[in-house]
Amino acid sequence: MTELIARLARAQGRARQPLAVLFTGDAEMKTYHRRYLGKSKCTDVLSFPAGEPDFPCETQRLGDLIISLPAVRRQAARLGHARARELAYLLLHGFLHLCGYDHESDELAWADAELRLGRLVNHLLPPGWQHRALGMLGEP
């Protein structure tokens, strides 16, 4: 996964901007979700771009991701694919948010970036573990 993150960062011209990834359980994720976004439910990934007022950090950093490992397991089982594939998807999803993409405010830019970077993710995953975003978008 380290190589995945490094390649995503290079592809976006952000190779010199480190990011941190925290893997957590559902209870901790629910706490973070409530504390920072005011939502009282568990989620799969949270993104905190560097410099946000509610999550201050060094400006040269890209930001921080929090990923719920139980959510990775549940979603992989529900979607019928490997956990590594689901984890790669969540890393990509969070990374796109750190880069300023927002699927709620600009669906077209999000879909374009997800497709472009999703192809890169596919090159790093074993055969048969195609990035799920590409499958949803009709990619072979």
mmCIF file of C-alpha atoms in Angstrom:
data_model
loop_
_atom_site.group_PDB
_atom_site.id
_atom_site.type_symbol
_atom_site.label_atom_id
_atom_site.label_comp_id
_atom_site.label_asym_id
_atom_site.label_seq_id
_atom_site.Cartn_x
_atom_site.Cartn_y
_atom_site.Cartn_z
ATOM 1 C CA MET A 1 0.000 0.000 0.000
ATOM 2 C CA THR A 2 2.965 2.310 0.521
ATOM 3 C CA GLU A 3 3.820 1.998 -3.175
ATOM 4 C CA LEU A 4 0.197 2.730 -4.088
ATOM 5 C CA ILE A 5 0.200 5.953 -2.083
ATOM 6 C CA ALA A 6 3.594 6.994 -3.481
ATOM 7 C CA ARG A 7 2.447 6.474 -7.079
ATOM 8 C CA LEU A 8 -0.824 8.316 -6.510
ATOM 9 C CA ALA A 9 1.107 11.236 -5.024
ATOM 10 C CA ARG A 10 3.536 11.325 -7.962
ATOM 11 C CA ALA A 11 0.658 11.166 -10.461
ATOM 12 C CA GLN A 12 -0.912 14.234 -8.838
ATOM 13 C CA GLY A 13 2.383 16.131 -8.532
ATOM 14 C CA ARG A 14 2.350 15.791 -4.756
ATOM 15 C CA ALA A 15 5.271 13.434 -4.197
ATOM 16 C CA ARG A 16 6.878 15.826 -1.709
ATOM 17 C CA GLN A 17 3.735 16.185 0.393
ATOM 18 C CA PRO A 18 3.573 13.373 2.945
ATOM 19 C CA LEU A 19 0.337 12.029 4.309
ATOM 20 C CA ALA A 20 -0.491 9.908 7.311
ATOM 21 C CA VAL A 21 -2.865 6.946 7.368
ATOM 22 C CA LEU A 22 -4.439 5.726 10.604
ATOM 23 C CA PHE A 23 -6.148 2.333 10.595
ATOM 24 C CA THR A 24 -8.799 2.052 13.261
ATOM 25 C CA GLY A 25 -11.849 0.127 14.417
ATOM 26 C CA ASP A 26 -15.507 1.068 14.090
ATOM 27 C CA ALA A 27 -15.876 2.589 17.564
ATOM 28 C CA GLU A 28 -12.907 4.899 17.059
ATOM 29 C CA MET A 29 -14.079 5.792 13.547
ATOM 30 C CA LYS A 30 -17.508 6.714 14.886
ATOM 31 C CA THR A 31 -15.831 8.952 17.483
ATOM 32 C CA TYR A 32 -13.749 10.743 14.827
ATOM 33 C CA HIS A 33 -16.770 11.084 12.536
ATOM 34 C CA ARG A 34 -18.821 12.665 15.335
ATOM 35 C CA ARG A 35 -15.989 14.903 16.582
ATOM 36 C CA TYR A 36 -14.928 16.317 13.223
ATOM 37 C CA LEU A 37 -18.034 16.090 11.024
ATOM 38 C CA GLY A 38 -20.843 15.987 13.581
ATOM 39 C CA LYS A 39 -22.197 12.661 12.314
ATOM 40 C CA SER A 40 -23.004 9.899 14.796
ATOM 41 C CA LYS A 41 -22.340 6.894 12.598
ATOM 42 C CA CYS A 42 -19.390 4.856 11.486
ATOM 43 C CA THR A 43 -17.922 5.477 8.047
ATOM 44 C CA ASP A 44 -15.225 3.752 6.019
ATOM 45 C CA VAL A 45 -12.733 6.584 5.392
ATOM 46 C CA LEU A 46 -12.237 10.132 6.639
ATOM 47 C CA SER A 47 -9.947 12.666 4.980
ATOM 48 C CA PHE A 48 -8.383 15.685 6.645
ATOM 49 C CA PRO A 49 -6.546 17.913 4.169
ATOM 50 C CA ALA A 50 -3.627 19.793 5.717
ATOM 51 C CA GLY A 51 -4.422 23.253 6.933
ATOM 52 C CA GLU A 52 -8.143 22.811 7.561
ATOM 53 C CA PRO A 53 -9.147 24.955 10.541
ATOM 54 C CA ASP A 54 -10.755 22.071 12.446
ATOM 55 C CA PHE A 55 -7.749 19.821 11.887
ATOM 56 C CA PRO A 56 -4.635 22.016 11.919
ATOM 57 C CA CYS A 57 -1.369 20.499 10.754
ATOM 58 C CA GLU A 58 1.786 21.478 8.916
ATOM 59 C CA THR A 59 1.069 23.198 5.604
ATOM 60 C CA GLN A 60 3.577 21.153 3.576
ATOM 61 C CA ARG A 61 1.710 17.952 4.418
ATOM 62 C CA LEU A 62 -1.009 16.660 2.117
ATOM 63 C CA GLY A 63 -3.112 15.608 5.097
ATOM 64 C CA ASP A 64 -4.333 12.592 7.023
ATOM 65 C CA LEU A 65 -6.607 9.636 6.324
ATOM 66 C CA ILE A 66 -8.449 7.465 8.818
ATOM 67 C CA ILE A 67 -9.661 4.084 7.549
ATOM 68 C CA SER A 68 -11.884 1.627 9.416
ATOM 69 C CA LEU A 69 -10.483 -1.886 8.937
ATOM 70 C CA PRO A 70 -13.784 -3.545 9.938
ATOM 71 C CA ALA A 71 -15.462 -1.475 7.194
ATOM 72 C CA VAL A 72 -12.833 -2.712 4.716
ATOM 73 C CA ARG A 73 -13.682 -6.313 5.661
ATOM 74 C CA ARG A 74 -17.458 -5.762 5.512
ATOM 75 C CA GLN A 75 -17.434 -3.946 2.193
ATOM 76 C CA ALA A 76 -15.060 -6.430 0.565
ATOM 77 C CA ALA A 77 -17.305 -9.312 1.658
ATOM 78 C CA ARG A 78 -20.460 -7.514 0.497
ATOM 79 C CA LEU A 79 -18.935 -6.658 -2.886
ATOM 80 C CA GLY A 80 -17.307 -10.078 -3.290
ATOM 81 C CA HIS A 81 -13.721 -8.996 -3.732
ATOM 82 C CA ALA A 82 -10.421 -9.063 -1.839
ATOM 83 C CA ARG A 83 -9.811 -6.866 1.179
ATOM 84 C CA ALA A 84 -6.679 -5.452 -0.463
ATOM 85 C CA ARG A 85 -8.801 -4.280 -3.381
ATOM 86 C CA GLU A 86 -11.262 -2.544 -1.052
ATOM 87 C CA LEU A 87 -8.434 -0.979 0.926
ATOM 88 C CA ALA A 88 -6.896 0.310 -2.325
ATOM 89 C CA TYR A 89 -10.252 1.852 -3.258
ATOM 90 C CA LEU A 90 -10.593 3.580 0.119
ATOM 91 C CA LEU A 91 -7.028 4.889 -0.073
ATOM 92 C CA LEU A 92 -7.784 6.301 -3.525
ATOM 93 C CA HIS A 93 -11.091 7.778 -2.327
ATOM 94 C CA GLY A 94 -9.450 9.478 0.641
ATOM 95 C CA PHE A 95 -6.480 10.613 -1.439
ATOM 96 C CA LEU A 96 -8.794 12.331 -3.932
ATOM 97 C CA HIS A 97 -10.405 14.264 -1.075
ATOM 98 C CA LEU A 98 -6.955 15.309 0.184
ATOM 99 C CA CYS A 99 -6.199 16.638 -3.309
ATOM 100 C CA GLY A 100 -9.317 18.808 -3.196
ATOM 101 C CA TYR A 101 -11.739 16.687 -5.218
ATOM 102 C CA ASP A 102 -15.289 16.460 -3.858
ATOM 103 C CA HIS A 103 -17.821 14.006 -5.277
ATOM 104 C CA GLU A 104 -20.683 15.982 -3.746
ATOM 105 C CA SER A 105 -19.861 19.361 -5.317
ATOM 106 C CA ASP A 106 -18.188 18.375 -8.624
ATOM 107 C CA GLU A 107 -19.160 14.885 -9.735
ATOM 108 C CA LEU A 108 -17.569 15.217 -13.180
ATOM 109 C CA ALA A 109 -14.118 16.241 -11.916
ATOM 110 C CA TRP A 110 -14.315 13.517 -9.258
ATOM 111 C CA ALA A 111 -15.242 10.825 -11.801
ATOM 112 C CA ASP A 112 -12.460 11.930 -14.152
ATOM 113 C CA ALA A 113 -9.806 11.858 -11.411
ATOM 114 C CA GLU A 114 -11.107 8.577 -10.011
ATOM 115 C CA LEU A 115 -10.998 6.941 -13.431
ATOM 116 C CA ARG A 116 -7.515 8.260 -14.253
ATOM 117 C CA LEU A 117 -5.992 7.350 -10.896
ATOM 118 C CA GLY A 118 -8.025 4.134 -10.702
ATOM 119 C CA ARG A 119 -6.189 2.904 -13.790
ATOM 120 C CA LEU A 120 -2.930 3.508 -11.938
ATOM 121 C CA VAL A 121 -4.234 1.564 -8.940
ATOM 122 C CA ASN A 122 -5.035 -1.387 -11.216
ATOM 123 C CA HIS A 123 -1.400 -1.666 -12.276
ATOM 124 C CA LEU A 124 -0.418 -2.155 -8.634
ATOM 125 C CA LEU A 125 -3.024 -4.779 -7.774
ATOM 126 C CA PRO A 126 -2.749 -8.488 -8.577
ATOM 127 C CA PRO A 127 -4.710 -9.789 -11.604
ATOM 128 C CA GLY A 128 -8.415 -10.092 -10.892
ATOM 129 C CA TRP A 129 -8.428 -7.357 -8.254
ATOM 130 C CA GLN A 130 -9.526 -4.586 -10.597
ATOM 131 C CA HIS A 131 -10.262 -1.309 -8.911
ATOM 132 C CA ARG A 132 -13.990 -1.276 -8.199
ATOM 133 C CA ALA A 133 -14.494 2.281 -9.433
ATOM 134 C CA LEU A 134 -13.428 1.215 -12.907
ATOM 135 C CA GLY A 135 -15.898 -1.649 -12.877
ATOM 136 C CA MET A 136 -18.678 0.744 -11.886
ATOM 137 C CA LEU A 137 -17.728 3.060 -14.746
ATOM 138 C CA GLY A 138 -17.825 0.268 -17.324
ATOM 139 C CA GLU A 139 -14.060 -0.081 -17.745
ATOM 140 C CA PRO A 140 -12.828 -3.510 -18.889
#
